[in-house]
XYZ file of C-alpha atoms in Angstrom:
755
model
C 4.771 -43.762 12.804
C 6.706 -43.346 16.057
C 5.859 -39.797 17.180
C 8.881 -39.641 19.507
C 11.404 -40.683 16.880
C 14.138 -38.126 16.282
C 13.713 -36.346 19.636
C 16.421 -36.077 22.274
C 15.795 -37.007 25.898
C 14.687 -33.520 27.019
C 12.411 -33.113 24.012
C 10.793 -36.501 24.682
C 10.134 -35.589 28.315
C 8.460 -32.324 27.300
C 6.388 -34.089 24.643
C 5.027 -36.967 26.719
C 3.276 -35.014 29.504
C -0.378 -34.838 28.476
C -2.232 -33.171 31.354
C -1.500 -30.202 33.574
C 0.438 -26.973 33.103
C 3.962 -27.250 31.679
C 6.579 -24.713 30.679
C 9.267 -25.531 28.127
C 12.232 -23.174 28.249
C 13.898 -23.580 24.863
C 17.352 -22.134 24.347
C 18.296 -20.665 20.965
C 18.469 -23.309 18.245
C 17.248 -26.076 20.564
C 14.306 -27.307 18.481
C 11.305 -25.742 20.220
C 9.128 -25.948 17.082
C 9.946 -29.630 16.883
C 8.704 -30.127 20.444
C 5.483 -28.202 19.774
C 4.637 -30.192 16.640
C 5.527 -33.567 18.144
C 3.631 -32.725 21.322
C 0.440 -31.943 19.364
C 0.844 -35.145 17.329
C 1.414 -37.069 20.573
C -1.794 -35.649 22.079
C -3.788 -36.741 19.038
C -2.170 -40.181 18.992
C -3.181 -40.590 22.645
C -6.854 -39.925 22.005
C -7.185 -36.140 22.321
C -9.676 -34.770 19.792
C -7.935 -32.271 17.428
C -11.016 -30.015 17.796
C -10.072 -29.601 21.480
C -6.521 -28.384 20.750
C -5.681 -24.680 20.471
C -2.175 -23.780 19.285
C -1.162 -20.100 19.219
C 1.819 -18.697 17.320
C 3.092 -15.242 16.364
C 3.292 -15.748 12.577
C 1.059 -17.465 10.049
C 4.200 -18.924 8.502
C 5.082 -20.717 11.744
C 1.533 -22.045 12.090
C 1.500 -23.316 8.509
C 4.861 -25.056 8.884
C 3.685 -26.731 12.097
C 0.450 -27.883 10.467
C 2.361 -29.424 7.579
C 4.681 -31.297 9.949
C 1.771 -32.526 12.068
C -0.041 -33.640 8.922
C 2.822 -35.976 8.011
C 2.660 -37.534 11.484
C -1.087 -37.914 12.123
C -2.703 -37.207 8.746
C -4.186 -34.110 7.122
C -7.702 -34.830 8.420
C -6.457 -34.487 12.002
C -4.152 -31.529 11.379
C -6.836 -29.441 9.660
C -9.154 -29.776 12.662
C -6.685 -28.194 15.096
C -7.374 -24.557 15.970
C -3.924 -23.319 15.021
C -2.803 -19.840 14.012
C -1.631 -16.472 15.252
C -3.280 -14.864 18.264
C -4.929 -12.359 15.961
C -6.193 -14.869 13.397
C -7.671 -17.225 16.014
C -9.342 -14.425 17.954
C -10.626 -12.798 14.760
C -12.239 -16.135 13.944
C -13.924 -16.201 17.360
C -15.076 -12.589 17.020
C -16.652 -13.308 13.623
C -18.626 -16.163 15.215
C -19.649 -14.154 18.293
C -19.933 -10.787 16.500
C -23.462 -10.000 17.669
C -22.391 -9.979 21.320
C -20.007 -7.087 20.658
C -22.277 -5.261 18.230
C -20.277 -5.830 15.027
C -21.287 -7.515 11.753
C -19.517 -10.786 10.969
C -17.863 -9.262 7.896
C -16.040 -6.511 9.820
C -12.946 -5.082 8.144
C -9.537 -5.373 9.803
C -7.637 -2.097 9.446
C -3.897 -2.375 9.006
C -1.535 0.202 10.511
C -1.713 2.402 7.419
C -5.525 2.454 7.518
C -5.534 3.263 11.222
C -3.046 6.114 10.848
C -5.008 7.493 7.897
C -8.155 7.626 10.028
C -6.283 9.288 12.897
C -4.869 11.875 10.480
C -8.420 12.631 9.295
C -9.666 13.026 12.877
C -6.786 15.346 13.817
C -7.590 17.495 10.786
C -11.321 17.559 11.602
C -10.590 18.637 15.165
C -8.281 21.396 13.861
C -5.365 20.176 15.994
C -1.677 20.800 15.260
C -0.680 17.930 12.939
C 3.000 18.444 13.775
C 2.268 17.777 17.427
C -0.479 15.196 16.946
C 1.373 13.040 14.451
C -0.589 9.918 13.404
C 2.255 7.571 14.320
C 2.582 8.962 17.840
C -1.178 8.904 18.457
C -1.547 5.419 16.983
C 1.191 4.056 19.254
C -0.411 5.684 22.289
C -3.817 4.176 21.479
C -2.218 0.799 20.729
C -0.434 0.770 24.074
C -3.688 1.606 25.845
C -5.579 -1.216 24.137
C -2.835 -3.732 24.886
C -3.175 -2.714 28.528
C -6.963 -3.157 28.165
C -7.656 0.555 28.627
C -10.656 1.626 26.557
C -11.347 5.232 25.499
C -13.665 5.958 28.452
C -11.135 4.734 31.023
C -8.361 6.534 29.169
C -10.177 9.863 29.367
C -11.024 9.388 33.047
C -7.546 8.304 34.183
C -5.860 11.262 35.899
C -2.352 9.835 35.522
C -2.793 9.278 31.777
C -4.248 12.767 31.367
C -1.309 14.242 33.244
C 1.160 12.428 30.997
C -0.576 13.628 27.839
C -0.642 17.205 29.129
C 3.069 17.075 29.931
C 3.845 16.062 26.325
C 1.700 18.869 24.971
C -1.021 16.515 23.669
C -3.994 16.820 26.049
C -6.471 15.827 23.307
C -5.244 12.234 22.766
C -8.117 10.820 24.821
C -10.630 12.732 22.732
C -8.990 11.456 19.534
C -9.043 7.898 20.918
C -12.770 8.170 21.649
C -13.568 9.514 18.175
C -11.288 6.924 16.563
C -13.158 4.094 18.319
C -16.524 5.525 17.297
C -15.441 5.900 13.670
C -14.056 2.342 13.549
C -17.369 1.065 14.909
C -19.312 3.084 12.352
C -17.120 1.684 9.573
C -17.606 -1.888 10.894
C -13.839 -2.053 11.309
C -11.365 -3.199 13.922
C -7.640 -2.543 14.018
C -5.158 -5.258 14.995
C -5.198 -4.308 18.663
C -9.004 -4.509 18.731
C -8.809 -8.220 17.944
C -7.218 -8.753 21.356
C -9.020 -5.961 23.183
C -12.497 -7.014 22.062
C -11.814 -10.706 22.682
C -11.066 -9.813 26.293
C -14.275 -7.790 26.445
C -16.223 -10.655 24.882
C -14.942 -13.245 27.363
C -15.285 -10.959 30.383
C -18.822 -9.744 29.667
C -20.234 -13.053 28.414
C -19.567 -15.905 30.881
C -21.437 -18.374 28.676
C -19.088 -17.601 25.776
C -16.045 -18.018 28.020
C -17.380 -21.382 29.238
C -18.028 -22.461 25.647
C -14.421 -21.873 24.575
C -12.952 -23.214 27.810
C -14.842 -26.425 27.108
C -13.703 -26.414 23.490
C -10.011 -25.672 24.077
C -9.176 -28.354 26.611
C -5.517 -28.336 25.537
C -3.744 -25.043 24.866
C -0.226 -24.594 23.479
C 1.476 -21.196 23.188
C 4.642 -20.539 21.197
C 7.049 -17.675 22.044
C 5.307 -17.095 25.372
C 7.904 -14.511 26.376
C 6.527 -12.233 23.629
C 2.941 -12.128 24.928
C 1.486 -8.822 26.077
C -1.013 -8.212 28.872
C -4.080 -8.664 26.655
C -2.792 -11.972 25.243
C -1.823 -13.169 28.700
C -5.306 -12.557 30.115
C -7.054 -14.317 27.221
C -4.811 -17.377 27.576
C -5.249 -17.418 31.355
C -9.051 -17.168 31.018
C -9.319 -19.923 28.430
C -7.019 -22.264 30.372
C -8.630 -21.633 33.781
C -11.013 -24.598 33.670
C -8.704 -27.504 32.774
C -5.221 -25.943 33.103
C -3.871 -28.184 30.350
C -1.611 -25.418 29.126
C 1.829 -25.758 27.583
C 3.886 -22.624 27.008
C 7.138 -22.695 25.062
C 9.637 -19.879 24.927
C 12.921 -18.408 26.049
C 13.058 -15.548 28.523
C 16.558 -14.788 27.176
C 14.942 -13.803 23.874
C 12.270 -11.452 25.236
C 12.956 -8.311 23.163
C 9.585 -6.768 22.334
C 8.652 -4.650 25.354
C 8.202 -1.675 23.005
C 5.273 -3.611 21.512
C 3.855 -4.355 24.931
C 5.473 -7.778 25.484
C 5.896 -8.496 29.184
C 8.735 -10.797 30.252
C 6.971 -11.293 33.604
C 4.413 -13.489 31.843
C 6.989 -16.241 31.416
C 8.959 -15.503 34.591
C 5.765 -15.706 36.699
C 4.283 -18.798 35.047
C 5.050 -20.854 38.140
C 3.058 -18.394 40.282
C 0.039 -18.709 37.999
C 0.303 -22.513 37.985
C 2.060 -23.683 41.185
C 1.859 -27.359 40.193
C 3.513 -26.747 36.813
C 6.263 -28.922 35.372
C 9.391 -27.294 33.931
C 11.406 -28.695 31.039
C 14.577 -27.164 29.624
C 15.794 -27.651 26.072
C 19.467 -26.779 26.328
C 21.132 -28.516 23.374
C 21.787 -26.066 20.535
C 21.697 -27.601 17.057
C 22.403 -24.367 15.174
C 25.713 -22.797 16.152
C 29.349 -23.645 16.791
C 30.696 -24.144 20.310
C 32.420 -20.753 20.275
C 29.208 -18.924 19.386
C 27.099 -20.856 21.912
C 29.567 -20.320 24.760
C 30.041 -16.650 23.892
C 26.265 -16.159 23.969
C 26.116 -17.865 27.370
C 28.780 -15.522 28.704
C 26.629 -12.539 27.720
C 23.228 -13.592 28.970
C 24.314 -14.935 32.354
C 24.965 -11.314 33.401
C 21.207 -10.598 33.457
C 19.511 -10.948 36.828
C 15.903 -11.521 35.693
C 16.040 -14.903 34.017
C 15.327 -18.600 34.254
C 18.726 -20.209 34.563
C 19.768 -22.694 31.899
C 23.005 -23.975 30.405
C 22.863 -24.073 26.610
C 25.424 -26.424 25.019
C 26.159 -27.997 21.666
C 27.848 -31.005 20.138
C 28.714 -28.990 17.011
C 32.349 -28.266 16.167
C 34.331 -25.542 17.928
C 34.339 -23.230 14.923
C 36.038 -19.889 14.375
C 36.395 -17.327 17.108
C 34.135 -14.297 17.035
C 35.836 -11.381 15.280
C 35.629 -7.894 16.741
C 36.418 -5.290 14.091
C 37.231 -1.661 14.773
C 36.707 0.935 12.016
C 37.509 4.630 12.081
C 34.128 5.811 10.788
C 30.656 4.517 9.989
C 31.348 4.803 6.244
C 34.540 2.791 6.619
C 32.597 0.209 8.632
C 30.259 -0.188 5.655
C 33.176 -0.707 3.270
C 34.912 -3.182 5.591
C 31.779 -5.315 5.952
C 30.993 -5.234 2.218
C 34.572 -6.152 1.287
C 34.613 -8.979 3.807
C 31.376 -10.407 2.344
C 32.742 -10.097 -1.212
C 36.079 -11.723 -0.368
C 34.556 -14.602 1.590
C 31.874 -15.209 -1.011
C 34.424 -15.471 -3.826
C 37.267 -17.239 -2.029
C 35.038 -19.780 -0.263
C 32.257 -20.034 -2.881
C 29.603 -18.940 -0.356
C 26.274 -17.732 -1.746
C 25.261 -14.198 -0.776
C 22.043 -15.506 0.796
C 24.194 -17.015 3.552
C 25.255 -13.549 4.773
C 23.306 -11.123 6.949
C 24.054 -7.663 8.319
C 22.206 -6.898 11.545
C 21.876 -3.442 13.078
C 20.112 -1.833 16.022
C 18.229 0.805 14.006
C 17.035 1.000 10.408
C 18.894 4.269 9.883
C 22.215 2.418 10.006
C 21.607 0.635 6.719
C 22.774 3.534 4.524
C 26.548 2.995 4.686
C 26.174 -0.738 4.086
C 23.799 -0.257 1.156
C 26.225 2.177 -0.472
C 29.202 -0.134 0.022
C 27.336 -3.201 -1.254
C 26.112 -1.327 -4.339
C 29.661 -0.216 -5.202
C 30.741 -3.856 -5.203
C 27.647 -4.930 -7.162
C 26.621 -7.210 -4.296
C 22.869 -7.898 -4.411
C 21.016 -7.292 -1.147
C 17.521 -7.120 0.276
C 16.268 -5.078 3.212
C 13.768 -6.633 5.584
C 11.196 -4.252 6.990
C 10.908 -2.257 3.779
C 7.702 -1.742 1.835
C 5.934 -5.088 1.702
C 4.017 -6.314 -1.335
C 0.656 -5.647 0.307
C 1.582 -2.045 1.165
C 2.329 -1.004 -2.435
C -0.099 1.591 -3.767
C -1.504 -0.421 -6.655
C -2.096 -3.416 -4.370
C -3.733 -1.283 -1.665
C -5.956 0.285 -4.353
C -7.250 -3.032 -5.690
C -7.643 -4.483 -2.201
C -9.677 -1.390 -1.279
C -12.176 -2.276 -4.043
C -12.387 -5.802 -2.650
C -12.755 -4.542 0.927
C -15.528 -2.114 0.044
C -17.358 -4.835 -1.871
C -17.214 -6.996 1.254
C -18.011 -4.226 3.759
C -19.923 -1.215 2.409
C -19.187 0.743 5.591
C -15.386 0.556 5.161
C -14.705 4.291 5.052
C -10.935 4.104 4.485
C -11.391 1.806 1.485
C -14.186 4.003 0.116
C -12.166 7.219 0.348
C -9.219 5.526 -1.346
C -10.952 4.388 -4.528
C -14.130 6.413 -5.051
C -12.286 8.577 -7.588
C -9.599 6.132 -8.694
C -9.494 5.600 -11.572
C -10.902 9.095 -12.071
C -14.672 9.146 -12.441
C -15.391 12.824 -11.757
C -16.199 12.577 -8.035
C -14.007 15.308 -6.599
C -12.416 15.802 -3.195
C -14.798 18.659 -2.383
C -17.788 16.325 -2.756
C -16.127 13.678 -0.572
C -15.194 16.135 2.176
C -18.739 17.514 2.290
C -20.125 13.979 2.420
C -17.798 13.143 5.346
C -19.025 16.214 7.253
C -22.619 15.160 6.589
C -21.893 11.583 7.728
C -20.311 12.868 10.943
C -23.254 15.152 11.660
C -25.810 12.386 11.053
C -23.623 9.720 12.712
C -23.963 7.360 9.757
C -21.440 5.744 7.446
C -19.975 7.645 4.501
C -21.415 4.959 2.220
C -24.947 5.655 3.482
C -24.645 9.344 2.557
C -23.211 8.641 -0.900
C -25.760 5.907 -1.618
C -28.761 8.097 -0.782
C -27.764 11.802 -0.557
C -31.357 13.100 -0.378
C -32.163 10.975 2.667
C -29.476 12.744 4.688
C -29.852 16.214 3.226
C -26.635 16.024 1.234
C -27.140 18.280 -1.775
C -25.301 17.438 -5.013
C -25.923 18.479 -8.609
C -27.433 16.063 -11.096
C -24.103 15.295 -12.770
C -22.434 14.341 -9.485
C -25.521 12.385 -8.410
C -25.350 10.350 -11.624
C -21.674 9.531 -11.045
C -22.362 8.528 -7.429
C -25.234 6.294 -8.545
C -23.024 4.560 -11.113
C -20.296 3.969 -8.549
C -22.577 2.716 -5.758
C -24.515 0.465 -8.149
C -21.270 -1.092 -9.319
C -20.118 -1.808 -5.739
C -23.553 -3.141 -4.731
C -23.400 -5.558 -7.661
C -20.071 -6.929 -6.415
C -21.365 -7.024 -2.842
C -24.398 -9.106 -3.841
C -22.141 -11.690 -5.514
C -19.507 -11.843 -2.788
C -20.583 -15.236 -1.432
C -21.895 -16.606 -4.711
C -18.889 -16.181 -7.004
C -15.468 -17.795 -6.951
C -12.898 -15.501 -5.320
C -10.599 -15.330 -8.344
C -13.361 -14.812 -10.909
C -14.914 -11.932 -8.960
C -11.499 -10.416 -8.164
C -10.524 -10.405 -11.839
C -13.845 -8.893 -12.887
C -13.505 -6.082 -10.319
C -9.939 -5.358 -11.457
C -11.080 -5.091 -15.067
C -14.483 -3.404 -14.788
C -13.421 -0.676 -12.355
C -10.846 0.488 -14.908
C -7.911 -0.171 -12.592
C -6.156 -2.636 -14.926
C -6.755 -0.350 -17.914
C -5.277 2.590 -16.010
C -2.168 0.644 -15.012
C -1.605 -0.950 -18.415
C -1.574 2.463 -20.086
C 1.592 3.430 -18.189
C 4.471 1.904 -20.177
C 7.260 3.349 -18.049
C 9.426 0.759 -16.221
C 7.711 1.727 -12.955
C 4.270 1.425 -14.568
C 5.072 -2.027 -15.917
C 6.153 -3.155 -12.451
C 2.883 -1.878 -10.950
C 0.883 -3.735 -13.601
C 2.868 -6.931 -12.928
C 2.244 -6.541 -9.179
C -1.528 -6.506 -9.769
C -1.174 -9.625 -11.914
C 0.742 -11.246 -9.079
C -2.026 -10.363 -6.616
C -4.601 -11.993 -8.875
C -2.353 -15.042 -9.220
C -2.180 -15.191 -5.430
C -5.984 -15.133 -5.165
C -6.253 -17.966 -7.698
C -3.674 -20.003 -5.791
C -5.493 -19.292 -2.514
C -8.727 -20.607 -4.028
C -7.101 -23.805 -5.271
C -5.149 -24.541 -2.092
C -7.959 -23.856 0.366
C -8.818 -26.628 2.808
C -12.504 -25.732 2.523
C -14.692 -28.041 0.441
C -17.217 -25.299 -0.346
C -16.870 -22.222 -2.545
C -13.904 -20.022 -1.649
C -15.196 -16.449 -1.558
C -13.284 -13.214 -2.004
C -14.048 -12.332 1.620
C -12.085 -15.413 2.725
C -9.015 -14.131 0.906
C -9.401 -10.657 2.460
C -9.450 -12.169 5.947
C -6.278 -14.124 5.164
C -4.454 -11.044 3.835
C -5.583 -8.782 6.688
C -4.058 -11.145 9.245
C -0.612 -11.383 7.688
C 2.113 -10.408 10.143
C 5.297 -8.524 9.288
C 7.209 -11.809 9.274
C 4.773 -13.249 6.720
C 5.235 -10.340 4.312
C 8.921 -10.846 3.618
C 10.453 -11.631 0.263
C 10.681 -15.156 -1.046
C 13.264 -17.480 0.410
C 16.047 -18.666 -1.840
C 16.872 -15.270 -3.395
C 20.653 -14.998 -3.589
C 21.040 -11.677 -1.806
C 22.712 -10.442 1.354
C 20.059 -9.777 4.018
C 20.017 -6.443 5.865
C 17.707 -6.051 8.842
C 17.324 -4.859 12.401
C 18.087 -7.389 15.107
C 14.420 -7.341 16.098
C 13.481 -8.438 12.571
C 16.098 -11.211 12.660
C 14.514 -13.070 15.568
C 13.589 -16.574 14.465
C 16.016 -16.511 11.520
C 19.499 -17.973 11.124
C 22.426 -17.403 8.748
C 25.809 -19.059 8.351
C 27.668 -15.732 8.367
C 26.520 -12.712 10.337
C 27.884 -9.190 10.818
C 26.432 -7.348 13.816
C 27.345 -3.709 13.228
C 27.318 -0.461 15.186
C 28.476 -2.051 18.446
C 28.860 1.273 20.247
C 27.638 2.817 23.471
C 24.459 4.884 23.027
C 23.733 2.980 19.814
C 23.800 -0.587 21.105
C 22.879 -0.527 23.937
C 20.567 2.280 22.944
C 20.948 5.612 24.681
C 17.280 5.356 25.686
C 17.793 2.023 27.445
C 20.409 3.096 29.956
C 18.131 4.672 32.555
C 16.784 1.432 34.021
C 18.039 -2.047 34.796
C 15.139 -3.709 32.996
C 15.700 -1.720 29.798
C 19.420 -2.487 29.810
C 18.731 -6.178 30.390
C 16.399 -6.185 27.383
C 19.169 -4.637 25.267
C 21.464 -7.428 26.450
C 18.838 -9.993 25.477
C 18.686 -8.314 22.075
C 22.456 -8.745 21.746
C 22.043 -12.389 22.762
C 19.474 -12.825 19.972
C 21.889 -11.242 17.474
C 24.756 -13.546 18.443
C 22.629 -16.700 18.377
C 21.417 -16.058 14.794
C 24.897 -17.078 13.548
C 25.575 -20.688 12.649
C 29.268 -20.638 11.693
C 30.876 -17.176 11.568
C 30.125 -14.063 13.586
C 31.699 -10.632 13.238
C 30.981 -7.719 15.586
C 32.039 -4.285 14.370
C 32.139 -0.760 15.748
C 33.302 2.662 14.601
C 35.224 5.190 16.670
C 33.462 8.106 14.955
C 29.995 8.397 13.507
C 27.693 11.109 12.188
C 24.586 11.582 14.317
C 22.076 14.364 13.795
C 24.527 15.983 11.382
C 27.393 16.091 13.879
C 30.526 13.943 13.878
C 30.863 12.402 17.330
C 33.419 10.170 18.968
C 32.135 6.715 19.905
C 33.037 4.187 22.557
C 32.887 0.421 22.000
C 29.739 -1.157 23.402
C 29.866 -2.528 26.937
C 28.530 -5.767 25.457
C 31.861 -6.338 23.724
C 33.619 -6.202 27.096
C 31.094 -8.650 28.552
C 32.010 -11.359 26.045
C 34.368 -13.967 27.479
C 37.717 -13.066 25.803
C 38.599 -16.698 25.062
C 35.896 -16.801 22.377
C 36.929 -13.638 20.502
C 39.752 -12.201 18.443
C 40.320 -8.503 17.822
C 40.603 -7.212 14.274
C 41.355 -3.776 12.901
C 40.182 -2.456 9.557
C 42.856 -1.183 7.263
C 42.141 1.708 4.976
C 41.634 0.739 1.365
C 39.398 1.572 -1.562
C 35.902 0.233 -1.834
C 36.992 -1.923 -4.798
C 37.486 -5.656 -4.174
C 40.974 -7.146 -4.230
C 42.209 -7.803 -7.755
C 43.158 -11.266 -6.617
C 39.751 -12.654 -5.658
C 41.364 -15.367 -3.567
C 43.211 -12.904 -1.331
C 42.703 -12.715 2.411
C 39.859 -10.894 4.109
C 39.872 -7.113 4.101
C 40.251 -6.984 7.867
C 43.330 -8.767 9.133
C 43.736 -10.015 12.714
C 46.489 -8.171 14.577
C 49.464 -10.066 15.849
C 49.321 -10.900 19.539
C 51.767 -8.211 20.631
C 49.445 -5.531 19.210
C 46.169 -6.924 20.564
C 44.605 -4.720 23.206
C 41.677 -5.282 25.567
C 38.607 -3.197 24.799
C 38.971 -1.178 27.969
C 42.345 -0.015 26.665
C 40.928 0.753 23.240
C 38.442 3.128 24.849
C 41.256 5.207 26.292
C 43.411 5.186 23.164
C 40.827 5.647 20.436
C 38.335 8.032 21.939
C 39.084 11.649 22.521
C 37.543 13.518 25.417
C 34.284 14.863 24.058
C 33.451 16.925 27.112
C 33.345 19.975 24.879
C 30.126 18.588 23.442
C 28.497 18.335 26.875
C 26.131 20.727 28.551
C 27.355 21.422 32.058
C 25.396 19.887 34.923
C 24.382 23.227 36.359
C 22.988 24.289 32.955
C 21.009 21.073 32.589
C 19.470 21.395 36.053
C 18.126 24.830 35.118
C 15.973 23.408 32.290
C 12.311 22.888 33.241
C 9.159 21.693 31.443
C 7.653 24.612 29.547
C 10.980 26.421 29.002
C 11.717 27.992 25.629
C 15.080 26.807 24.292
C 17.269 27.093 21.193
C 18.990 24.162 19.472
C 21.805 24.831 16.999
C 20.129 22.663 14.313
C 16.399 22.703 15.059
C 16.109 26.326 16.187
C 13.613 27.495 18.805
C 11.537 24.954 20.684
C 9.587 24.215 23.867
C 10.460 21.576 26.476
C 7.412 19.328 26.950
C 8.879 16.450 28.971
C 11.951 15.625 31.090
C 13.079 12.121 32.065
C 16.015 10.616 33.947
C 18.719 11.951 36.226
C 21.988 13.627 35.254
C 24.070 12.660 33.274
C 21.323 10.726 31.447
C 18.601 13.383 31.551
C 16.512 13.349 28.373
C 14.266 16.163 27.196
C 11.354 15.925 24.803
C 11.306 19.216 22.906
C 8.792 20.406 20.338
C 10.394 22.437 17.534
C 7.956 24.199 15.144
C 10.468 23.673 12.320
C 11.231 20.010 12.965
C 8.490 18.525 15.142
C 9.063 16.708 18.410
C 12.564 15.473 19.249
C 13.963 13.535 22.195
C 17.413 14.783 23.168
C 20.056 13.681 25.649
C 20.760 16.979 27.392
C 24.466 16.394 27.992
C 24.944 16.390 24.203
C 22.116 18.634 23.033
C 23.739 21.998 23.853
C 20.364 23.644 24.454
C 20.290 27.300 25.370
C 17.513 28.798 27.489
C 15.773 31.804 25.975
């Protein structure tokens, strides 16, 4: 077939360059995935061996879709030989091959976030530290950030600046926790997600022969969503591409929104410095949205200074103007949005799955959930508890993990007494202490207590022997039995299925059905595998461990309104979108207003929100909202003012009940004002927002507050200031309250009193 068929001129130009570094800047909805897939097919058609092609994505779903498209163009035999997958899955594959060089077994476990936080919680408890101050989430994020900056535990502990920062936040022991965490992961033959990048960098840096091997193998490298790469990913890519420099990166700097995860927009902005002889291609035709939406998005993003200039355009129809809706409260905003969705769905016969509500923070979902429920509108929330994080699924997977890796301490602790087999928590805690003292795995102590001086009575010893013998049996058959057959046997023989089936409550039935679904998934995995040999249970565990958040969503096609943060919406599109909470200090976030770069990222986030819409876009804000238990007055977001007015129309909510119109074909719940009543947003600020200076701390009071001061907050009570950031009027304080934990407060609103 003609590989270039169906591509526009710009896409063809980006596809046809075979050698040398190239950067493809792809505007929203411009067909970047199409270019990537056609480019890979074009390489193969022009004699490049698929084994020499490395294609990196950010989701398994994206990689799978690309493989399927490539398969139709150049055949499945070629597509299956491409090294294609997420950064983490590809590098995990390399680490399993080269495991001896980093001192790990090939069957190492990959800890998910929940496993990692559980281990950190255990370490904090063992070290007798304050668990309100050393919260697992905070420590995990700190360690994750260090790894993504390629800072190991030794360097972390010895870095004076890092130590100073930790002391200022009241957590001087983070480095010690990080060191112990790394040692315990190693002892458990486990890596967390960040280790897959961190240890790949270590592997390539410390083993020149390994680096040369993979440079020679990956002669052609393609990277999707390059603007989302962090420092660790950037260095790996740069190292692998250094020999041949046949590297193609595709992305959009205007959609770089993940700095909180370590993504560095400079990676894409500085590509030309890394590869001075690069070629630049711009995909500027948008195939997704109407002219009004595309032009409005352009008017927003051109304000940013740090960007690669492009002019996105579309041949689609003009479409409706963007509606800006003002509500008088956050609860009313929820009702207005829900009523609008109901009315439009009924009057225009639009399925609910074509609607999405996007917000800046997860906490905003409440008012919309309540309003949708009252109208019996079905909805789903992205970013909720995924299938693989449900207790019954984690329990069964823990049995599988332990069978594959006997040293997996988190899996072992989870299921050693579930279903109950008489091995109590006291025994486990004593065994953990013994394992720590002897510096061996928990499994080693439980398997042979006498060898390590771990005294247990005969009854407990018998129960431990039964348990360890059972797991050893599964372990010995791991690579000899079919994945599904062994998985089903483990589920039955451990008593887990019997325990779940005995609970006939509605919740118990759902849990039982979830386990059945997991087993169905393992059977399907076995049948659909590209491998000709036996598909082992360990293969399935690797696949599950490397699922990204985007891969764990609900099935497509469910007729429900989608609710999600704007970050979660990246890469998705809907015909009708409501972007809600368009208020200062909410969007843009209060925390993003202290620096130009942070504010520009918030603007890019708004750009992403706008460009998710295909046909209709509504932006809404409330003039009052409850925050931290207090009703505050809100100002419309500056982003609303930045929109070119010729693409928008102002709309006001009108008070009404949460019930839908009796006449289902009536007009929308929010009617556009007549021209003589329309007001610019700057005017609305003055009219609709009262002076809230009474809620401010005075400047002279704020300047008195210092790190270490004891203060009183009207809601949280007494606390201690552990960190101060920013200049007045945007000074923020991090305060530890014994009753409520650590809080970050904007001092002009916090009304703190010095003790």
